[in-house]
mmCIF file of C-alpha atoms and ligand atoms in Angstrom:
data_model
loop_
_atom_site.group_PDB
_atom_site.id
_atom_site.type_symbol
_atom_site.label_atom_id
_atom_site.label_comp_id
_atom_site.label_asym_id
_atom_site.label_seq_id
_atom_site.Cartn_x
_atom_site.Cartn_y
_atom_site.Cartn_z
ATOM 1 C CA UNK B 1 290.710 36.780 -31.044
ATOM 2 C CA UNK B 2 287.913 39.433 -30.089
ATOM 3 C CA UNK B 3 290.701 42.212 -30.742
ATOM 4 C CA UNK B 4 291.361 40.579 -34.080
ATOM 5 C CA UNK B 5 287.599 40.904 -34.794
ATOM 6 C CA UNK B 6 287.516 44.691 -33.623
ATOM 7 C CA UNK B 7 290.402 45.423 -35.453
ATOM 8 C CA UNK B 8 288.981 43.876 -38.521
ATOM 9 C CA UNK B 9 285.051 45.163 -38.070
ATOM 10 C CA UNK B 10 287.266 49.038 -36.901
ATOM 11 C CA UNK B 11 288.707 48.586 -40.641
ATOM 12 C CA UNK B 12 285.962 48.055 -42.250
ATOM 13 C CA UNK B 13 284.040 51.145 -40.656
ATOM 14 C CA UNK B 14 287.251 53.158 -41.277
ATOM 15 C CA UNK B 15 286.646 52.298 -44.965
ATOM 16 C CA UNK B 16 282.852 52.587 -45.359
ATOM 17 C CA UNK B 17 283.779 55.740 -43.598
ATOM 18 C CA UNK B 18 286.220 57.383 -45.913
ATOM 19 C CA UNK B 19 283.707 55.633 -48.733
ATOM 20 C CA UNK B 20 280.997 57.979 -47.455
ATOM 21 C CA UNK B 21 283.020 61.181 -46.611
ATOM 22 C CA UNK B 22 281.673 63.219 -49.527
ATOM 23 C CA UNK B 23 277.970 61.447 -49.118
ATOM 24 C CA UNK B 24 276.852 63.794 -46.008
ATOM 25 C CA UNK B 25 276.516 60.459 -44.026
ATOM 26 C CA UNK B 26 280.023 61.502 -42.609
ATOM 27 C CA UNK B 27 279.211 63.993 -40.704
ATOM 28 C CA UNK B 28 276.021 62.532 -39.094
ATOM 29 C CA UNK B 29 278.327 59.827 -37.915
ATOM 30 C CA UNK B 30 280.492 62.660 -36.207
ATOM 31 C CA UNK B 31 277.441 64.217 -34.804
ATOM 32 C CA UNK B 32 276.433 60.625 -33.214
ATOM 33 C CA UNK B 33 279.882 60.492 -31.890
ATOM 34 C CA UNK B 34 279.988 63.776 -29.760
ATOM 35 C CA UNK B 35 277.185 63.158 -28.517
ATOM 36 C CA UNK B 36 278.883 61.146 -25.356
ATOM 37 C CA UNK B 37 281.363 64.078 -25.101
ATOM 38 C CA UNK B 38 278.811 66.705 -24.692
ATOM 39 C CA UNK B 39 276.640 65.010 -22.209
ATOM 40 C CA UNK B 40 274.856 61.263 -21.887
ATOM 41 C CA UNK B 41 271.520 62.909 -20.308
ATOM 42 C CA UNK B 42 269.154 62.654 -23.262
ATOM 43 C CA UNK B 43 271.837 61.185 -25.382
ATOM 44 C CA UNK B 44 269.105 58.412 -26.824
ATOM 45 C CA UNK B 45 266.785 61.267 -27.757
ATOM 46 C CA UNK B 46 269.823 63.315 -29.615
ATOM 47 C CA UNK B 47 270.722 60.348 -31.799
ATOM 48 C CA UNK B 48 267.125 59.641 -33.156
ATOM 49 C CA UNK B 49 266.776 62.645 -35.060
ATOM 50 C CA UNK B 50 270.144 62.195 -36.785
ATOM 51 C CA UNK B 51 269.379 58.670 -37.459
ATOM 52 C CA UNK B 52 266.238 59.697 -38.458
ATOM 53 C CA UNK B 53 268.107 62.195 -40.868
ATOM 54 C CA UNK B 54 270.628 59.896 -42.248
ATOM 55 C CA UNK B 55 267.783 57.591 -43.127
ATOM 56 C CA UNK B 56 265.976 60.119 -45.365
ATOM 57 C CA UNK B 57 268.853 60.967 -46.923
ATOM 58 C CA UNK B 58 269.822 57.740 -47.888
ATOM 59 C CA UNK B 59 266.688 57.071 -49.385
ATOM 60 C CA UNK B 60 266.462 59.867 -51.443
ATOM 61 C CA UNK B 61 270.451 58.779 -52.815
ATOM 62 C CA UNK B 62 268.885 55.216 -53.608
ATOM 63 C CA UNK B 63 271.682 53.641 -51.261
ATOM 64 C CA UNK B 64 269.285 52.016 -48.600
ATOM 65 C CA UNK B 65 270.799 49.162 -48.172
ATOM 66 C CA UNK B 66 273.977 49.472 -45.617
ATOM 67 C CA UNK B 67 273.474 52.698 -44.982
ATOM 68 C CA UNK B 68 271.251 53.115 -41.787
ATOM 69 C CA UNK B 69 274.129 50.474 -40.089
ATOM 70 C CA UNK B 70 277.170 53.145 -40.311
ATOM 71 C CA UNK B 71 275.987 55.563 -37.735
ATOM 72 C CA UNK B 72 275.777 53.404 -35.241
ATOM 73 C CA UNK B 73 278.629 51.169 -36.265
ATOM 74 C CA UNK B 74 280.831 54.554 -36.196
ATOM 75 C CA UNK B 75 278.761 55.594 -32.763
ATOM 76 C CA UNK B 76 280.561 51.856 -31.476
ATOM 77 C CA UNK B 77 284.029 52.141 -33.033
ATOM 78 C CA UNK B 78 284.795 56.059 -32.594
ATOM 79 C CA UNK B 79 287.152 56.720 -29.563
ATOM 80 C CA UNK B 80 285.777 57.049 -26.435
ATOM 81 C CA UNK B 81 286.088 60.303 -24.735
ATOM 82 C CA UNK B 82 288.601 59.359 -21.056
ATOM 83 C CA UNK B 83 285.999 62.247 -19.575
ATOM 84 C CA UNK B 84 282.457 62.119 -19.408
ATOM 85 C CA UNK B 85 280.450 64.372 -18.632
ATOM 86 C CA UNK B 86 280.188 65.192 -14.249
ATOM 87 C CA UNK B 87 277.005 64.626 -12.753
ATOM 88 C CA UNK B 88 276.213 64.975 -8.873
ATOM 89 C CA UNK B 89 278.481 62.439 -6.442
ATOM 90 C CA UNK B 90 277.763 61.525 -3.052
ATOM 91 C CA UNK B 91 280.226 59.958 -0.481
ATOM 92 C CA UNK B 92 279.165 56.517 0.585
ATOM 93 C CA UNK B 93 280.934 54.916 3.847
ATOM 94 C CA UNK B 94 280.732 50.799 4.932
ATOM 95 C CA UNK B 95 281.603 51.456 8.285
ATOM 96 C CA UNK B 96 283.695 48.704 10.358
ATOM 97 C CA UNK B 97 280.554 46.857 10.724
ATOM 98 C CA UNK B 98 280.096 46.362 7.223
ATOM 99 C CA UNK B 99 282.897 45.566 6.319
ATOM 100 C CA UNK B 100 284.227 43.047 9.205
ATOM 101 C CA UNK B 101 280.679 41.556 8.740
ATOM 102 C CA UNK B 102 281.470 40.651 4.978
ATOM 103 C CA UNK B 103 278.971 43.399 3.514
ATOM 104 C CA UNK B 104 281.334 44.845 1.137
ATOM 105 C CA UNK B 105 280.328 43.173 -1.919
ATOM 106 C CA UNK B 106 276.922 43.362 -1.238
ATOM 107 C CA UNK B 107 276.620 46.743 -0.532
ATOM 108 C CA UNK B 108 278.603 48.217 -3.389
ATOM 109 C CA UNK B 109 276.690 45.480 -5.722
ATOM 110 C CA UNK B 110 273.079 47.522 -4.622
ATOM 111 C CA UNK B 111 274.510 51.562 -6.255
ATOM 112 C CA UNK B 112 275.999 49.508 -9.145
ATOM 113 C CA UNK B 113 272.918 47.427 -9.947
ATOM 114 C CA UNK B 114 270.987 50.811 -9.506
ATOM 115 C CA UNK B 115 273.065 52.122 -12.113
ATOM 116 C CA UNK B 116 275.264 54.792 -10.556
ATOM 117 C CA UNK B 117 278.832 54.745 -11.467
ATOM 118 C CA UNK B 118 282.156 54.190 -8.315
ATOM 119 C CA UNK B 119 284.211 56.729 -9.029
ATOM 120 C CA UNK B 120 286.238 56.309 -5.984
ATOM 121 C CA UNK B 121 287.401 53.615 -3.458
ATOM 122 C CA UNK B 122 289.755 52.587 -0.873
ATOM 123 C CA UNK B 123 289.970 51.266 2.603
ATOM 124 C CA UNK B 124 291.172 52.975 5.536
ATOM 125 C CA UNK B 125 291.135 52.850 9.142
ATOM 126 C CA UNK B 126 290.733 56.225 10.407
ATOM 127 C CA UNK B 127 292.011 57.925 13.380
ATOM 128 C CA UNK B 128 289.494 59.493 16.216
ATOM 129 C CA UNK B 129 290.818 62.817 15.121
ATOM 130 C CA UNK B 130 289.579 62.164 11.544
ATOM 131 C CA UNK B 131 286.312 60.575 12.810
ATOM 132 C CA UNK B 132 285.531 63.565 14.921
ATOM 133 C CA UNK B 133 286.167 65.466 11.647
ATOM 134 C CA UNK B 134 283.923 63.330 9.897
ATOM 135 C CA UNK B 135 281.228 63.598 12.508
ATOM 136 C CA UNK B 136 281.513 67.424 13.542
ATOM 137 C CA UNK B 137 278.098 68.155 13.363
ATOM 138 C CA UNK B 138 277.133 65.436 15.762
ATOM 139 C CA UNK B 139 279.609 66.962 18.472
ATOM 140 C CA UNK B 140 276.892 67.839 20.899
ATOM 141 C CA UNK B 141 275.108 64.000 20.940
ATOM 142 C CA UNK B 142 275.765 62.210 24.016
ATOM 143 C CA UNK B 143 277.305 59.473 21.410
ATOM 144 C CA UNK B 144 279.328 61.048 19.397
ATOM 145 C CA UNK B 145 282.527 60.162 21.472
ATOM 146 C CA UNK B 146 281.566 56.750 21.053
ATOM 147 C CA UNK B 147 280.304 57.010 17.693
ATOM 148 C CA UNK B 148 283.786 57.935 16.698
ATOM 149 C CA UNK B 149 286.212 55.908 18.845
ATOM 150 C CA UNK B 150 283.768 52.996 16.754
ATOM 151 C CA UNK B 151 284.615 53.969 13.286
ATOM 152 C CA UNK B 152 287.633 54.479 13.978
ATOM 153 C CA UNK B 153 288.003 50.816 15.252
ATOM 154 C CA UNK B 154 288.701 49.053 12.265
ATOM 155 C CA UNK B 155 288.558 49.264 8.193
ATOM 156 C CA UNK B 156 286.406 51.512 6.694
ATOM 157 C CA UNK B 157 285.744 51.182 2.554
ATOM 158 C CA UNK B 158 285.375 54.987 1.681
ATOM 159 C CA UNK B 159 284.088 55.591 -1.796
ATOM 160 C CA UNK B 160 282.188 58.370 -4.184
ATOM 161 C CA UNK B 161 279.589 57.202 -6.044
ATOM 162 C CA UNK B 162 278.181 59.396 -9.380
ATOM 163 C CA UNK B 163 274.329 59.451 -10.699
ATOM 164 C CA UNK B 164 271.654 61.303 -11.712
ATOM 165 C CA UNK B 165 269.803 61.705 -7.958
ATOM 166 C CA UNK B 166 272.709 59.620 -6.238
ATOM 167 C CA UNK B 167 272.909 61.902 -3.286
ATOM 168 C CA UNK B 168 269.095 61.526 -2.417
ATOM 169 C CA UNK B 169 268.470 58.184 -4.048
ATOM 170 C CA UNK B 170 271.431 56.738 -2.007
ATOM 171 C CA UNK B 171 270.117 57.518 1.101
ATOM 172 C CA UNK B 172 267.185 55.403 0.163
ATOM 173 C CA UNK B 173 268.928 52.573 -1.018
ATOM 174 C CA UNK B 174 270.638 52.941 2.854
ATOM 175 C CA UNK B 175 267.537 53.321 4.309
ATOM 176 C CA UNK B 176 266.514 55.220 7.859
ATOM 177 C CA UNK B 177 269.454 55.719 10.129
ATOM 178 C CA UNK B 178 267.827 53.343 12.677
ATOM 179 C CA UNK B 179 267.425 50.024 11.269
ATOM 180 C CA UNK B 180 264.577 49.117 13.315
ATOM 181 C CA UNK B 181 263.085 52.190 11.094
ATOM 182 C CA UNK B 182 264.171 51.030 8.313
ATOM 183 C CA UNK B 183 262.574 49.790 5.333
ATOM 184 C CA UNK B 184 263.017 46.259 4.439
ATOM 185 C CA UNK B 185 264.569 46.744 0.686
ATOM 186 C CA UNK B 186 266.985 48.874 2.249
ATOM 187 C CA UNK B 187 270.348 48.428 3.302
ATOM 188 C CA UNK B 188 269.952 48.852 6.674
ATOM 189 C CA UNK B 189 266.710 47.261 6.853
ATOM 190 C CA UNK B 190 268.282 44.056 5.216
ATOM 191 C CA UNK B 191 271.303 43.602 6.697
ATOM 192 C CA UNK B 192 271.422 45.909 10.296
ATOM 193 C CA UNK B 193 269.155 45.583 13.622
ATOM 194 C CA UNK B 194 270.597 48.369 16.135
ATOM 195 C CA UNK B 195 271.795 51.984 15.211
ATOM 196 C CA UNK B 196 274.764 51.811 16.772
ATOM 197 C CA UNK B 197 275.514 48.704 14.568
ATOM 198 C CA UNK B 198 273.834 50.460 11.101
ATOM 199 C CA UNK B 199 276.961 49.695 8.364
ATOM 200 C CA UNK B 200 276.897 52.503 6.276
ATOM 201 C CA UNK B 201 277.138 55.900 6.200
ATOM 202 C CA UNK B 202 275.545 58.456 3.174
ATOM 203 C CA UNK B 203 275.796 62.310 2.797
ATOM 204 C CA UNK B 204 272.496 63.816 3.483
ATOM 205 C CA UNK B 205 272.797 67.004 0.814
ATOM 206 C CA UNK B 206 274.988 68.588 -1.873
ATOM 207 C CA UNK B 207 277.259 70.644 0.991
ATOM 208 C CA UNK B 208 277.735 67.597 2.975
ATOM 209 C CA UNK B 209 278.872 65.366 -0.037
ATOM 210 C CA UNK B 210 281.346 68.186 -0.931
ATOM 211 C CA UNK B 211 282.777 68.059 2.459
ATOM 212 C CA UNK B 212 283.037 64.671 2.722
ATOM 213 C CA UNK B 213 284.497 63.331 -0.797
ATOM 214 C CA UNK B 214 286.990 66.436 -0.132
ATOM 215 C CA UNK B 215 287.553 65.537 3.774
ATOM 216 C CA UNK B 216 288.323 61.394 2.328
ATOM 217 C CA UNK B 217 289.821 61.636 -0.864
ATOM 218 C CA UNK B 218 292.109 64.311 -2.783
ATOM 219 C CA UNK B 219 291.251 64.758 -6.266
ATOM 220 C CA UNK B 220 293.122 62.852 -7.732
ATOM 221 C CA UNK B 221 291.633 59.564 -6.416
ATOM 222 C CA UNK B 222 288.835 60.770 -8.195
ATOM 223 C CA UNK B 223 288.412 58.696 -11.769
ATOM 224 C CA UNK B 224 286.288 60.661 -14.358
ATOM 225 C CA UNK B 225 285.822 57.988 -17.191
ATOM 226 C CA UNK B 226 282.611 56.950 -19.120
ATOM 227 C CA UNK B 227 280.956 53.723 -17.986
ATOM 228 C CA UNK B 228 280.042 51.512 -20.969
ATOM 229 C CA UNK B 229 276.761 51.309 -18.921
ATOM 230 C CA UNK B 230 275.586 55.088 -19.079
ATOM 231 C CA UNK B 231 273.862 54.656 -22.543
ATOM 232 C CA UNK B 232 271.934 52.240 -21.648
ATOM 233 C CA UNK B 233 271.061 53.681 -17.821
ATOM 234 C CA UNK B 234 270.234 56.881 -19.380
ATOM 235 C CA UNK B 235 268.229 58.481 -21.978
ATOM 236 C CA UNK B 236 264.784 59.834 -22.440
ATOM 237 C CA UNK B 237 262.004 58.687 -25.294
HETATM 238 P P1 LIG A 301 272.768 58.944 9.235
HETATM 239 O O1 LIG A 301 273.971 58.042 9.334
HETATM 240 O O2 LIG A 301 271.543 58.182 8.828
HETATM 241 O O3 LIG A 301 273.026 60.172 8.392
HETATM 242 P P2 LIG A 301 272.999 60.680 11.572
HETATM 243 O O4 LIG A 301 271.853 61.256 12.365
HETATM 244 O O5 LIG A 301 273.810 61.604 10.738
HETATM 245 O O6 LIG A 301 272.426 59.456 10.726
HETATM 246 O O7 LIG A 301 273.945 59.966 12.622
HETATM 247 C C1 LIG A 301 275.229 59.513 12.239
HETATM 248 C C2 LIG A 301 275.469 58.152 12.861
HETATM 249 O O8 LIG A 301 275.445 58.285 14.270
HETATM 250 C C3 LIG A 301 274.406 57.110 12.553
HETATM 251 O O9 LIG A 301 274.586 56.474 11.299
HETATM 252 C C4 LIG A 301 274.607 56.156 13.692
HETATM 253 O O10 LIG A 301 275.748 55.317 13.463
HETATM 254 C C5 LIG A 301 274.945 57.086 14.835
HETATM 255 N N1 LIG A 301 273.747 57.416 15.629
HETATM 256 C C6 LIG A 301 272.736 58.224 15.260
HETATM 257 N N2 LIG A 301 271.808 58.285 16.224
HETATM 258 C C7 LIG A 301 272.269 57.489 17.214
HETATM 259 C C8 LIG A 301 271.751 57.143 18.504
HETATM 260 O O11 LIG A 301 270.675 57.582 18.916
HETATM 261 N N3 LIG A 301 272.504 56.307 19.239
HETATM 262 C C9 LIG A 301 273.673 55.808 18.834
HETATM 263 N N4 LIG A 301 274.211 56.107 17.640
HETATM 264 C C10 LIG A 301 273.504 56.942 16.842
HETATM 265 MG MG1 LIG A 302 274.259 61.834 8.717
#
C-alpha cells in the first residue's frame, strides 16, 4: 500500500518535474538533491538559500501556488546516494560483562539516541592473543594478564560507530574508566560498580580508533550508507 502511494506521489513529482524543466525550478531541485552527496554538515543551511531562490523566482513567473512544494518534494523522491559522506568513527566494545549482563540493547540504544550512526557490528569471542593485541599499550600494568584472559572469556559485541565528535563524545557517554568515578548519566556510572567489571570499552583518540576498527573489522564489514536520520541530526541555522 505505502509503495503504491510512493510510486504514485514519485509519478507525480516525475511529471511536475519534466512540467518545470524549462522553468529554472529544475535545476534548483537538482541543486537540493546533491546536496546529501556532497556532504550533510550544513546541509539545512545550503538548502535555504535555494529555496529561498526558487521562491523569488516563482513569484516573479506568477506561479506561486505549487511551486515552493517541488523542491522539497524532489529533495524526498530523488535517489538516495548508497555513500554518504565519512565523518570521524570510533570503535566501541561491550565487553563480556555487558553483554552476559543483558546490556547490549541498552548500550547501543545510548550512541543511537545521541544520534551517531552503527556502521559496524558483530560478536566475537576473542582469543588472549587478540586481547593482548587489543590491549598492547597496557602490557606493563600488573592487570593486564588478567585484563585479557577476561575479555577473552566470553562474547564480545565489537562495533564502529560514526558522528560528528563520536570519538570524544563517546567516551563521555561511557563515562570514567572506574565506575566509582564515574558520572551518573554515564554508562558506566549507570550500569557498572568495579573497574574490573566496567562493560565497555571506547578509543581514547583518532590513532587509537584507527587501530582498533582496523585490528576488529576488515573493511569490508564496514557499511557506508546515509541514515534517514542525518538531516535531521545535523545542520546549522
Ligand atoms: P578505558 O577503558 O577507560 O580506556 P584504560 O586505562 O585504557 O581505560 O584501561 C583499559 C581497561 O583496563 C579498563 O577499561 C579496565 O577494564 C581495565 N583497568 C584499568 N585500570 C584498571 C585497574 O586499576 N585495575 C583493574 N583493571 C583496570
Ligand atoms: Mg583505554
Amino acid at each position: 500500500m505505502s509503495s503504491q502511494i510512493y510510486r504514485a506521489a514519485s509519478r507525480s513529482v516525475r511529471a511536475l518535474l519534466s512540467a518545470s524543466r524549462n522553468s529554472g525550478l529544475f535545476s534548483e531541485g537538482r541543486a537540493i538533491a546533491a546536496a546529501p552527496v556532497t556532504s550533510f554538515r550544513g546541509r539545512l543551511s545550503t538548502l535555504a538559500p535555494v529555496y529561498q531562490q526558487a521562491e523569488a523566482r516563482s513569484t516573479s513567473r506568477g506561479w506561486v501556488s505549487g511551486a515552493l512544494v517541488l523542491p522539497a518534494a524532489v529533495y524526498m523522491l530523488q535517489d538516495q546516494p548508497a555513500q554518504a559522506a565519512e565523518m570521524e568513527r570510533t570503535f566501541i566494545a561491550i565487553k563480556p560483562d555487558g553483554v552476559q549482563r543483558g546490556l547490549v540493547a541498552e548500550i547501543i540504544d545510548r550512541f543511537e539516541r545521541k544520534g551517531y550512526k552503527l556502521v559496524a557490528i558483530k560478536l566475537v569471542i576473542p582469543t588472549k592473543d587478540f586481547a593482548e593485541k587489543h590491549y598492547h599499550d597496557l602490557k606493563e600494568r600488573p592487570f593486564f594478564n588478567g585484563l585479557c584472559n577476561f575479555l577473552s572469556s566470553g562474547p564480545v559485541l565489537a562495533m564502529v560507530w560514526e558522528g560528528e565528535g563520536v570519538i570524544k563524545y563517546g567516551r563521555k557517554l561511557i563515562g570514567a574508566t572506574d565506575p566509582q568515578k564515574s558520572e551518573p548519566g554515564t554508562i558506566r556510572g549507570d550500569l557498572a560498580v568495579v573497574v574490573g567489571r566496567n562493560i565497555i570499552h571506547g578509543s581514547d583518540g583518532p590513532e587509537t580508533a584507527k587501530d582498533e576498527i582496523s585490528l576488529w573489522f576488515k573493511p569490508e564489514e564496514l557499511v557506508s550508507y546515509t541514515s534517514n536520520a542525518e538531516k535531521w541530526v545535523y545542520g546549522s541555522n
